PDB file of C-alpha atoms and ligand atoms in Angstrom:
ATOM      1  CA  MET A  27    -173.361  27.606 -95.450  1.00 86.00           C
ATOM      2  CA  THR A  28    -176.949  26.579 -96.107  1.00 95.00           C
ATOM      3  CA  MET A  29    -179.127  29.467 -97.249  1.00 97.00           C
ATOM      4  CA  ARG A  30    -182.884  29.868 -97.564  1.00 98.00           C
ATOM      5  CA  ILE A  31    -183.528  31.106-101.107  1.00 98.00           C
ATOM      6  CA  ALA A  32    -186.843  31.886-102.787  1.00 99.00           C
ATOM      7  CA  VAL A  33    -187.352  31.167-106.484  1.00 99.00           C
ATOM      8  CA  ALA A  34    -190.169  33.192-108.064  1.00 98.00           C
ATOM      9  CA  GLY A  35    -191.510  31.359-111.097  1.00 98.00           C
ATOM     10  CA  ALA A  36    -190.418  28.059-109.564  1.00 98.00           C
ATOM     11  CA  THR A  37    -192.793  26.001-111.744  1.00 98.00           C
ATOM     12  CA  GLY A  38    -191.448  27.508-114.987  1.00 98.00           C
ATOM     13  CA  ASN A  39    -188.763  26.384-117.428  1.00 98.00           C
ATOM     14  CA  ILE A  40    -185.846  28.066-115.646  1.00 98.00           C
ATOM     15  CA  GLY A  41    -187.373  28.333-112.160  1.00 98.00           C
ATOM     16  CA  THR A  42    -187.879  24.563-111.858  1.00 98.00           C
ATOM     17  CA  ARG A  43    -184.247  23.922-112.753  1.00 98.00           C
ATOM     18  CA  THR A  44    -182.919  26.732-110.539  1.00 98.00           C
ATOM     19  CA  ALA A  45    -184.797  25.392-107.508  1.00 98.00           C
ATOM     20  CA  ALA A  46    -183.421  21.901-108.207  1.00 98.00           C
ATOM     21  CA  ALA A  47    -179.864  23.233-108.671  1.00 98.00           C
ATOM     22  CA  LEU A  48    -180.040  25.083-105.344  1.00 98.00           C
ATOM     23  CA  GLU A  49    -181.362  22.030-103.517  1.00 98.00           C
ATOM     24  CA  ALA A  50    -178.694  19.853-105.121  1.00 98.00           C
ATOM     25  CA  THR A  51    -176.070  22.077-103.481  1.00 96.00           C
ATOM     26  CA  GLY A  52    -177.742  21.804-100.088  1.00 97.00           C
ATOM     27  CA  HIS A  53    -179.776  25.016 -99.942  1.00 98.00           C
ATOM     28  CA  GLU A  54    -183.346  25.390 -98.759  1.00 98.00           C
ATOM     29  CA  VAL A  55    -185.722  26.586-101.488  1.00 98.00           C
ATOM     30  CA  VAL A  56    -189.025  28.433-101.142  1.00 98.00           C
ATOM     31  CA  ARG A  57    -190.991  27.936-104.369  1.00 98.00           C
ATOM     32  CA  ILE A  58    -193.146  30.834-105.516  1.00 98.00           C
ATOM     33  CA  SER A  59    -195.797  30.733-108.259  1.00 98.00           C
ATOM     34  CA  ARG A  60    -199.536  31.328-108.521  1.00 98.00           C
ATOM     35  CA  SER A  61    -200.225  27.601-108.769  1.00 98.00           C
ATOM     36  CA  LEU A  62    -198.353  27.225-105.465  1.00 98.00           C
ATOM     37  CA  GLY A  63    -200.511  29.910-103.830  1.00 97.00           C
ATOM     38  CA  VAL A  64    -198.267  32.975-104.121  1.00 98.00           C
ATOM     39  CA  ASP A  65    -199.206  35.708-106.600  1.00 98.00           C
ATOM     40  CA  LEU A  66    -196.662  38.467-107.220  1.00 98.00           C
ATOM     41  CA  ARG A  67    -199.306  40.602-108.897  1.00 97.00           C
ATOM     42  CA  SER A  68    -201.789  40.686-106.022  1.00 97.00           C
ATOM     43  CA  GLY A  69    -199.165  40.075-103.343  1.00 97.00           C
ATOM     44  CA  GLU A  70    -201.158  37.115-101.995  1.00 97.00           C
ATOM     45  CA  GLY A  71    -198.988  34.838 -99.855  1.00 98.00           C
ATOM     46  CA  LEU A  72    -195.829  36.829-100.549  1.00 98.00           C
ATOM     47  CA  ASP A  73    -194.885  38.064 -97.058  1.00 98.00           C
ATOM     48  CA  ALA A  74    -195.290  34.587 -95.578  1.00 98.00           C
ATOM     49  CA  ALA A  75    -193.196  33.059 -98.385  1.00 98.00           C
ATOM     50  CA  LEU A  76    -190.278  35.439 -97.836  1.00 98.00           C
ATOM     51  CA  ALA A  77    -189.944  34.939 -94.072  1.00 98.00           C
ATOM     52  CA  GLY A  78    -186.313  34.102 -93.301  1.00 98.00           C
ATOM     53  CA  VAL A  79    -185.268  34.258 -96.959  1.00 98.00           C
ATOM     54  CA  ALA A  80    -181.740  35.533 -97.701  1.00 98.00           C
ATOM     55  CA  ALA A  81    -181.963  35.820-101.502  1.00 98.00           C
ATOM     56  CA  VAL A  82    -184.645  35.800-104.193  1.00 99.00           C
ATOM     57  CA  VAL A  83    -184.299  34.668-107.815  1.00 99.00           C
ATOM     58  CA  ASP A  84    -186.934  36.187-110.102  1.00 99.00           C
ATOM     59  CA  ALA A  85    -187.575  33.833-113.045  1.00 98.00           C
ATOM     60  CA  THR A  86    -191.234  34.731-113.612  1.00 98.00           C
ATOM     61  CA  SER A  87    -192.659  35.445-117.039  1.00 98.00           C
ATOM     62  CA  VAL A  88    -195.778  36.468-118.952  1.00 97.00           C
ATOM     63  CA  GLU A  89    -196.784  35.424-122.472  1.00 93.00           C
ATOM     64  CA  SER A  90    -198.746  38.455-123.678  1.00 92.00           C
ATOM     65  CA  THR A  91    -197.635  40.437-126.742  1.00 90.00           C
ATOM     66  CA  ASP A  92    -199.589  43.525-125.644  1.00 95.00           C
ATOM     67  CA  ARG A  93    -196.947  46.096-124.693  1.00 96.00           C
ATOM     68  CA  ALA A  94    -198.972  47.908-122.016  1.00 98.00           C
ATOM     69  CA  GLU A  95    -200.046  44.609-120.460  1.00 98.00           C
ATOM     70  CA  VAL A  96    -196.498  43.220-120.351  1.00 98.00           C
ATOM     71  CA  VAL A  97    -195.016  46.429-118.913  1.00 98.00           C
ATOM     72  CA  ASP A  98    -197.802  46.516-116.320  1.00 98.00           C
ATOM     73  CA  TYR A  99    -197.232  42.829-115.450  1.00 98.00           C
ATOM     74  CA  PHE A 100    -193.451  43.114-114.988  1.00 98.00           C
ATOM     75  CA  GLY A 101    -193.838  46.501-113.267  1.00 98.00           C
ATOM     76  CA  SER A 102    -196.429  45.434-110.713  1.00 98.00           C
ATOM     77  CA  THR A 103    -194.908  42.026-109.961  1.00 98.00           C
ATOM     78  CA  THR A 104    -191.423  43.517-109.522  1.00 98.00           C
ATOM     79  CA  ARG A 105    -192.680  46.377-107.316  1.00 98.00           C
ATOM     80  CA  ASN A 106    -194.582  43.937-105.104  1.00 98.00           C
ATOM     81  CA  LEU A 107    -191.679  41.516-104.894  1.00 98.00           C
ATOM     82  CA  LEU A 108    -189.089  44.202-104.055  1.00 98.00           C
ATOM     83  CA  ALA A 109    -191.373  45.776-101.429  1.00 98.00           C
ATOM     84  CA  ALA A 110    -191.932  42.401 -99.771  1.00 98.00           C
ATOM     85  CA  GLU A 111    -188.198  41.695 -99.875  1.00 98.00           C
ATOM     86  CA  GLY A 112    -187.615  45.034 -98.134  1.00 98.00           C
ATOM     87  CA  ARG A 113    -190.070  44.096 -95.364  1.00 98.00           C
ATOM     88  CA  ALA A 114    -188.487  40.643 -94.982  1.00 98.00           C
ATOM     89  CA  GLY A 115    -184.903  41.938 -94.973  1.00 98.00           C
ATOM     90  CA  VAL A 116    -183.865  39.971 -98.078  1.00 98.00           C
ATOM     91  CA  GLY A 117    -180.237  40.809 -98.916  1.00 98.00           C
ATOM     92  CA  HIS A 118    -180.011  39.880-102.615  1.00 98.00           C
ATOM     93  CA  HIS A 119    -182.429  40.114-105.547  1.00 99.00           C
ATOM     94  CA  VAL A 120    -181.340  38.148-108.625  1.00 99.00           C
ATOM     95  CA  LEU A 121    -183.190  39.002-111.831  1.00 99.00           C
ATOM     96  CA  LEU A 122    -183.066  36.802-114.914  1.00 99.00           C
ATOM     97  CA  SER A 123    -183.146  39.202-117.864  1.00 98.00           C
ATOM     98  CA  ILE A 124    -182.415  39.068-121.598  1.00 98.00           C
ATOM     99  CA  ALA A 125    -179.253  40.100-123.469  1.00 98.00           C
ATOM    100  CA  GLY A 126    -179.665  42.943-125.965  1.00 96.00           C
ATOM    101  CA  ILE A 127    -183.012  44.344-124.756  1.00 97.00           C
ATOM    102  CA  THR A 128    -181.779  47.942-124.909  1.00 95.00           C
ATOM    103  CA  ARG A 129    -180.946  47.453-128.614  1.00 94.00           C
ATOM    104  CA  VAL A 130    -184.509  46.420-129.611  1.00 95.00           C
ATOM    105  CA  ALA A 131    -187.137  49.079-128.932  1.00 93.00           C
ATOM    106  CA  GLY A 132    -190.305  47.587-130.434  1.00 89.00           C
ATOM    107  CA  ASN A 133    -190.607  44.181-128.760  1.00 94.00           C
ATOM    108  CA  ALA A 134    -193.328  44.200-126.064  1.00 95.00           C
ATOM    109  CA  HIS A 135    -191.660  41.581-123.856  1.00 96.00           C
ATOM    110  CA  TYR A 136    -188.388  43.512-123.965  1.00 97.00           C
ATOM    111  CA  ALA A 137    -190.194  46.710-122.930  1.00 97.00           C
ATOM    112  CA  GLY A 138    -191.468  44.814-119.891  1.00 98.00           C
ATOM    113  CA  LYS A 139    -188.005  43.479-119.088  1.00 98.00           C
ATOM    114  CA  ARG A 140    -186.509  47.002-119.328  1.00 98.00           C
ATOM    115  CA  GLU A 141    -189.129  48.199-116.826  1.00 98.00           C
ATOM    116  CA  GLN A 142    -188.263  45.257-114.561  1.00 98.00           C
ATOM    117  CA  GLU A 143    -184.530  46.085-114.755  1.00 98.00           C
ATOM    118  CA  ARG A 144    -185.191  49.777-114.068  1.00 98.00           C
ATOM    119  CA  LEU A 145    -187.150  48.994-110.900  1.00 98.00           C
ATOM    120  CA  VAL A 146    -184.508  46.539-109.666  1.00 98.00           C
ATOM    121  CA  GLU A 147    -181.678  49.029-110.317  1.00 98.00           C
ATOM    122  CA  GLN A 148    -183.543  51.813-108.506  1.00 98.00           C
ATOM    123  CA  GLY A 149    -184.710  49.592-105.663  1.00 98.00           C
ATOM    124  CA  ARG A 150    -183.213  49.337-102.187  1.00 97.00           C
ATOM    125  CA  VAL A 151    -182.563  45.604-102.225  1.00 98.00           C
ATOM    126  CA  PRO A 152    -178.977  44.788-103.347  1.00 98.00           C
ATOM    127  CA  TRP A 153    -179.218  43.130-106.751  1.00 98.00           C
ATOM    128  CA  THR A 154    -177.677  41.182-109.593  1.00 99.00           C
ATOM    129  CA  ILE A 155    -179.208  41.366-113.080  1.00 98.00           C
ATOM    130  CA  VAL A 156    -178.277  38.391-115.250  1.00 98.00           C
ATOM    131  CA  PRO A 157    -178.900  38.998-118.994  1.00 98.00           C
ATOM    132  CA  ALA A 158    -179.244  35.670-120.823  1.00 98.00           C
ATOM    133  CA  THR A 159    -179.441  34.997-124.548  1.00 98.00           C
ATOM    134  CA  GLN A 160    -182.326  32.919-125.943  1.00 98.00           C
ATOM    135  CA  PHE A 161    -182.666  29.419-124.526  1.00 98.00           C
ATOM    136  CA  HIS A 162    -182.094  26.257-126.559  1.00 98.00           C
ATOM    137  CA  ASP A 163    -185.863  25.610-126.533  1.00 98.00           C
ATOM    138  CA  PHE A 164    -186.703  29.152-127.731  1.00 98.00           C
ATOM    139  CA  ALA A 165    -187.241  28.088-131.357  1.00 98.00           C
ATOM    140  CA  ALA A 166    -189.752  25.443-130.260  1.00 97.00           C
ATOM    141  CA  THR A 167    -191.507  27.979-128.025  1.00 96.00           C
ATOM    142  CA  VAL A 168    -191.784  30.520-130.843  1.00 95.00           C
ATOM    143  CA  THR A 169    -193.113  28.022-133.401  1.00 95.00           C
ATOM    144  CA  GLY A 170    -195.601  26.882-130.762  1.00 94.00           C
ATOM    145  CA  TRP A 171    -196.976  30.441-130.587  1.00 93.00           C
ATOM    146  CA  THR A 172    -197.687  30.679-134.319  1.00 95.00           C
ATOM    147  CA  GLU A 173    -198.276  27.062-135.409  1.00 96.00           C
ATOM    148  CA  GLN A 174    -201.593  26.518-137.126  1.00 96.00           C
ATOM    149  CA  ASP A 175    -202.600  23.528-139.262  1.00 96.00           C
ATOM    150  CA  GLY A 176    -199.004  22.318-139.404  1.00 96.00           C
ATOM    151  CA  VAL A 177    -197.531  25.673-140.505  1.00 97.00           C
ATOM    152  CA  ALA A 178    -195.497  28.034-138.308  1.00 97.00           C
ATOM    153  CA  THR A 179    -193.971  31.436-139.081  1.00 97.00           C
ATOM    154  CA  LEU A 180    -190.790  32.685-137.464  1.00 96.00           C
ATOM    155  CA  ALA A 181    -187.951  35.103-138.103  1.00 97.00           C
ATOM    156  CA  PRO A 182    -184.460  33.819-138.987  1.00 98.00           C
ATOM    157  CA  LEU A 183    -182.954  35.458-135.905  1.00 98.00           C
ATOM    158  CA  LEU A 184    -179.230  35.185-135.301  1.00 98.00           C
ATOM    159  CA  VAL A 185    -178.906  33.979-131.691  1.00 98.00           C
ATOM    160  CA  GLN A 186    -176.311  32.331-129.470  1.00 98.00           C
ATOM    161  CA  PRO A 187    -178.589  30.103-127.416  1.00 98.00           C
ATOM    162  CA  ILE A 188    -177.933  28.724-123.943  1.00 98.00           C
ATOM    163  CA  ALA A 189    -179.181  25.520-122.295  1.00 98.00           C
ATOM    164  CA  PRO A 190    -181.923  26.063-119.664  1.00 98.00           C
ATOM    165  CA  ALA A 191    -179.977  23.860-117.231  1.00 98.00           C
ATOM    166  CA  ASP A 192    -176.867  26.041-117.661  1.00 98.00           C
ATOM    167  CA  VAL A 193    -178.925  29.191-116.985  1.00 98.00           C
ATOM    168  CA  ALA A 194    -180.261  27.565-113.814  1.00 98.00           C
ATOM    169  CA  ASP A 195    -176.791  26.553-112.611  1.00 98.00           C
ATOM    170  CA  ILE A 196    -175.485  30.106-113.100  1.00 98.00           C
ATOM    171  CA  LEU A 197    -178.495  31.641-111.299  1.00 98.00           C
ATOM    172  CA  ALA A 198    -178.036  29.222-108.396  1.00 98.00           C
ATOM    173  CA  GLU A 199    -174.334  30.100-108.171  1.00 98.00           C
ATOM    174  CA  ILE A 200    -175.048  33.853-108.256  1.00 98.00           C
ATOM    175  CA  ALA A 201    -177.899  33.660-105.727  1.00 98.00           C
ATOM    176  CA  THR A 202    -175.639  32.045-103.159  1.00 98.00           C
ATOM    177  CA  GLY A 203    -172.977  34.761-103.554  1.00 98.00           C
ATOM    178  CA  ALA A 204    -172.780  38.504-102.978  1.00 98.00           C
ATOM    179  CA  PRO A 205    -174.805  40.976-105.118  1.00 98.00           C
ATOM    180  CA  GLN A 206    -172.851  41.958-108.262  1.00 98.00           C
ATOM    181  CA  GLY A 207    -174.987  44.611-109.981  1.00 98.00           C
ATOM    182  CA  ARG A 208    -175.179  44.094-113.751  1.00 98.00           C
ATOM    183  CA  TYR A 209    -173.621  40.718-114.530  1.00 98.00           C
ATOM    184  CA  ARG A 210    -171.985  39.810-117.851  1.00 98.00           C
ATOM    185  CA  ASP A 211    -174.302  38.487-120.575  1.00 98.00           C
ATOM    186  CA  ILE A 212    -174.595  34.711-120.344  1.00 98.00           C
ATOM    187  CA  ALA A 213    -174.749  32.740-123.585  1.00 98.00           C
ATOM    188  CA  GLY A 214    -174.170  29.330-125.111  1.00 98.00           C
ATOM    189  CA  PRO A 215    -171.045  28.374-127.050  1.00 98.00           C
ATOM    190  CA  GLU A 216    -172.249  28.758-130.675  1.00 98.00           C
ATOM    191  CA  PRO A 217    -174.315  31.113-132.843  1.00 98.00           C
ATOM    192  CA  GLN A 218    -177.391  29.595-134.495  1.00 98.00           C
ATOM    193  CA  ASP A 219    -180.177  30.576-136.904  1.00 98.00           C
ATOM    194  CA  LEU A 220    -183.598  30.358-135.220  1.00 98.00           C
ATOM    195  CA  VAL A 221    -185.316  28.741-138.220  1.00 98.00           C
ATOM    196  CA  ASP A 222    -182.609  26.077-138.396  1.00 98.00           C
ATOM    197  CA  MET A 223    -182.979  25.498-134.639  1.00 98.00           C
ATOM    198  CA  ALA A 224    -186.743  25.042-135.070  1.00 98.00           C
ATOM    199  CA  ARG A 225    -186.259  22.584-137.929  1.00 97.00           C
ATOM    200  CA  ARG A 226    -183.732  20.507-135.979  1.00 97.00           C
ATOM    201  CA  THR A 227    -185.889  20.546-132.832  1.00 97.00           C
ATOM    202  CA  ASN A 228    -188.945  19.359-134.770  1.00 96.00           C
ATOM    203  CA  ASP A 229    -186.869  16.630-136.448  1.00 95.00           C
ATOM    204  CA  ALA A 230    -185.521  15.469-133.076  1.00 95.00           C
ATOM    205  CA  ARG A 231    -189.016  15.407-131.577  1.00 95.00           C
ATOM    206  CA  GLY A 232    -190.502  13.664-134.646  1.00 94.00           C
ATOM    207  CA  ARG A 233    -192.814  16.603-135.422  1.00 93.00           C
ATOM    208  CA  SER A 234    -193.668  17.570-138.957  1.00 94.00           C
ATOM    209  CA  VAL A 235    -194.180  21.346-139.203  1.00 96.00           C
ATOM    210  CA  THR A 236    -193.790  23.556-142.271  1.00 97.00           C
ATOM    211  CA  LEU A 237    -191.634  26.529-141.272  1.00 98.00           C
ATOM    212  CA  VAL A 238    -192.114  29.855-143.011  1.00 98.00           C
ATOM    213  CA  PRO A 239    -189.236  32.302-142.427  1.00 98.00           C
ATOM    214  CA  THR A 240    -190.503  35.881-142.204  1.00 97.00           C
ATOM    215  CA  TRP A 241    -189.805  39.268-140.610  1.00 97.00           C
ATOM    216  CA  SER A 242    -193.545  40.034-140.592  1.00 95.00           C
ATOM    217  CA  SER A 243    -194.679  37.734-137.791  1.00 91.00           C
ATOM    218  CA  LEU A 244    -193.804  38.123-134.093  1.00 90.00           C
ATOM    219  CA  PHE A 245    -190.273  39.466-134.651  1.00 95.00           C
ATOM    220  CA  GLY A 246    -189.391  42.304-137.053  1.00 94.00           C
ATOM    221  CA  PRO A 247    -186.158  43.412-138.753  1.00 96.00           C
ATOM    222  CA  GLU A 248    -185.133  45.457-135.705  1.00 96.00           C
ATOM    223  CA  MET A 249    -184.150  42.098-134.169  1.00 97.00           C
ATOM    224  CA  ALA A 250    -181.969  41.199-137.175  1.00 97.00           C
ATOM    225  CA  GLY A 251    -178.205  41.497-137.502  1.00 97.00           C
ATOM    226  CA  ASN A 252    -176.213  41.122-134.285  1.00 97.00           C
ATOM    227  CA  ALA A 253    -178.910  42.663-132.023  1.00 97.00           C
ATOM    228  CA  LEU A 254    -179.430  39.521-129.941  1.00 98.00           C
ATOM    229  CA  LEU A 255    -175.855  38.299-129.710  1.00 98.00           C
ATOM    230  CA  PRO A 256    -174.109  38.463-126.322  1.00 98.00           C
ATOM    231  CA  GLY A 257    -171.731  41.290-125.393  1.00 96.00           C
ATOM    232  CA  ASP A 258    -167.937  41.051-125.722  1.00 93.00           C
ATOM    233  CA  ASN A 259    -167.069  39.687-122.291  1.00 96.00           C
ATOM    234  CA  ALA A 260    -169.976  37.216-122.098  1.00 98.00           C
ATOM    235  CA  ARG A 261    -169.844  34.173-119.850  1.00 98.00           C
ATOM    236  CA  ILE A 262    -170.076  31.187-122.170  1.00 98.00           C
ATOM    237  CA  ALA A 263    -171.941  28.177-120.776  1.00 98.00           C
ATOM    238  CA  PRO A 264    -170.811  24.736-121.927  1.00 98.00           C
ATOM    239  CA  THR A 265    -173.854  22.908-123.355  1.00 98.00           C
ATOM    240  CA  THR A 266    -174.129  23.092-127.167  1.00 98.00           C
ATOM    241  CA  PHE A 267    -177.446  23.170-129.001  1.00 98.00           C
ATOM    242  CA  GLU A 268    -176.547  19.765-130.485  1.00 98.00           C
ATOM    243  CA  GLN A 269    -176.025  18.271-127.005  1.00 97.00           C
ATOM    244  CA  TRP A 270    -179.363  19.673-125.832  1.00 98.00           C
ATOM    245  CA  LEU A 271    -181.003  18.340-129.012  1.00 97.00           C
ATOM    246  CA  ALA A 272    -179.738  14.825-128.261  1.00 96.00           C
ATOM    247  CA  GLU A 273    -181.868  14.909-125.078  1.00 93.00           C
ATOM    248  CA  GLN A 274    -185.001  15.760-127.106  1.00 88.00           C
ATOM    249  CA  ARG A 275    -185.003  12.521-129.089  1.00 76.00           C
TER     250      ARG A 275
HETATM  251  N1  NAP B  12    -187.237  32.162-123.394  1.00 85.50           N
HETATM  252  C1  NAP B  12    -186.034  32.667-123.576  1.00 85.50           C
HETATM  253  O1  NAP B  12    -185.345  32.305-124.550  1.00 85.50           O
HETATM  254  C2  NAP B  12    -185.475  33.659-122.579  1.00 85.50           C
HETATM  255  C3  NAP B  12    -184.157  34.124-122.752  1.00 85.50           C
HETATM  256  C4  NAP B  12    -183.608  34.974-121.779  1.00 85.50           C
HETATM  257  C5  NAP B  12    -184.373  35.352-120.672  1.00 85.50           C
HETATM  258  N2  NAP B  12    -185.662  34.893-120.556  1.00 85.50           N
HETATM  259  C6  NAP B  12    -186.418  35.288-119.353  1.00 85.50           C
HETATM  260  O2  NAP B  12    -186.466  34.162-118.498  1.00 85.50           O
HETATM  261  C7  NAP B  12    -187.545  34.346-117.585  1.00 85.50           C
HETATM  262  C8  NAP B  12    -188.171  32.995-117.267  1.00 85.50           C
HETATM  263  O3  NAP B  12    -188.696  32.428-118.460  1.00 85.50           O
HETATM  264  P1  NAP B  12    -189.307  30.958-118.487  1.00 85.50           P
HETATM  265  O4  NAP B  12    -189.470  30.593-119.923  1.00 85.50           O
HETATM  266  O5  NAP B  12    -188.553  30.056-117.558  1.00 85.50           O
HETATM  267  O6  NAP B  12    -190.762  31.241-117.866  1.00 85.50           O
HETATM  268  P2  NAP B  12    -192.006  30.229-117.809  1.00 85.50           P
HETATM  269  O7  NAP B  12    -191.598  28.835-118.094  1.00 85.50           O
HETATM  270  O8  NAP B  12    -193.099  30.843-118.629  1.00 85.50           O
HETATM  271  O9  NAP B  12    -192.416  30.301-116.256  1.00 85.50           O
HETATM  272  C9  NAP B  12    -192.985  31.433-115.703  1.00 85.50           C
HETATM  273  C10 NAP B  12    -193.152  31.214-114.217  1.00 85.50           C
HETATM  274  O10 NAP B  12    -193.661  32.416-113.629  1.00 85.50           O
HETATM  275  C11 NAP B  12    -194.747  32.061-112.765  1.00 85.50           C
HETATM  276  N3  NAP B  12    -195.614  33.237-112.663  1.00 85.50           N
HETATM  277  C12 NAP B  12    -196.219  33.911-113.671  1.00 85.50           C
HETATM  278  N4  NAP B  12    -196.950  34.922-113.194  1.00 85.50           N
HETATM  279  C13 NAP B  12    -196.800  34.896-111.830  1.00 85.50           C
HETATM  280  C14 NAP B  12    -197.324  35.684-110.769  1.00 85.50           C
HETATM  281  N5  NAP B  12    -198.180  36.719-110.985  1.00 85.50           N
HETATM  282  N6  NAP B  12    -196.972  35.365-109.495  1.00 85.50           N
HETATM  283  C15 NAP B  12    -196.140  34.324-109.251  1.00 85.50           C
HETATM  284  N7  NAP B  12    -195.611  33.543-110.209  1.00 85.50           N
HETATM  285  C16 NAP B  12    -195.951  33.828-111.498  1.00 85.50           C
HETATM  286  C17 NAP B  12    -195.360  30.836-113.429  1.00 85.50           C
HETATM  287  O11 NAP B  12    -196.094  30.018-112.552  1.00 85.50           O
HETATM  288  P3  NAP B  12    -197.715  30.164-112.350  1.00 85.50           P
HETATM  289  O12 NAP B  12    -198.310  30.173-113.720  1.00 85.50           O
HETATM  290  O13 NAP B  12    -198.087  29.004-111.506  1.00 85.50           O
HETATM  291  O14 NAP B  12    -197.893  31.463-111.644  1.00 85.50           O
HETATM  292  C18 NAP B  12    -194.099  30.100-113.846  1.00 85.50           C
HETATM  293  O15 NAP B  12    -193.554  29.384-112.729  1.00 85.50           O
HETATM  294  C19 NAP B  12    -188.494  35.371-118.224  1.00 85.50           C
HETATM  295  O16 NAP B  12    -188.525  36.530-117.436  1.00 85.50           O
HETATM  296  C20 NAP B  12    -187.865  35.660-119.592  1.00 85.50           C
HETATM  297  O17 NAP B  12    -187.970  37.028-119.944  1.00 85.50           O
HETATM  298  C21 NAP B  12    -186.213  34.058-121.468  1.00 85.50           C
END
């Protein structure tokens, strides 16, 4: 059955791929982002966008590292989105979240994601929360945040990264099914060290960057150990980091 599904954050890394995955399986996609004229923070364009929509995937994000700002962003956008879904009679809210966020108290982005999860869980729209591990391009993203004059700092986090395309396929599958509450963590097939991932990504992309491993930059020791690894019964997606890397060359 063809469904009309809205993807919030449809111009982003995961949103773009989720919209494409849904369309590839014959569904109708409503793309939501500020650059497309719909702002979850102000609510502009939101009611019109959700007309006739059966399910919504929330893959929006914010880059700030200011805790209050991030919590306010995820809080206000989620409240507005859920309220509009209620008015439109949307039957399923799918939230892309992050594995392990309850284990790491200090990270500002995680505080925002916990607020987002809380609002979804307490909301009236039936929901599925999908906690994903870091994406295969996370190391490149993080070095991009700190890189200056050819030097980037990052923590040697132990992660089990997942391919963005695999995340999108899983979100598309879940959005077209019944609400499931808290879903299993989704992760890639192998653990990796974030510094090693950054080095291999830069090599593959022909970029020369000096990497400085540290716990004193964006991520502290509270994210060390097994904090970011997926839970026991995780759903393991197929694409390895090495396979993803081969596409970066
Ligand atoms: N990076 C990771 O390793 C990782 C791992 C697990 C989970 N996640 C989660 O995955 C989610 C998606 O991340 P991503 O990297 O795909 O995000 P992204 O590439 O930064 O894309 C963010 C999207 O949100 C839209 N957006 C931002 N503010 C908006 C607003 N006020 N109204 C409407 N649209 C808005 C942006 O479009 P406009 O700018 O046009 O508005 C864009 O389409 C995030 O919630 C993140 O926490 C990330």
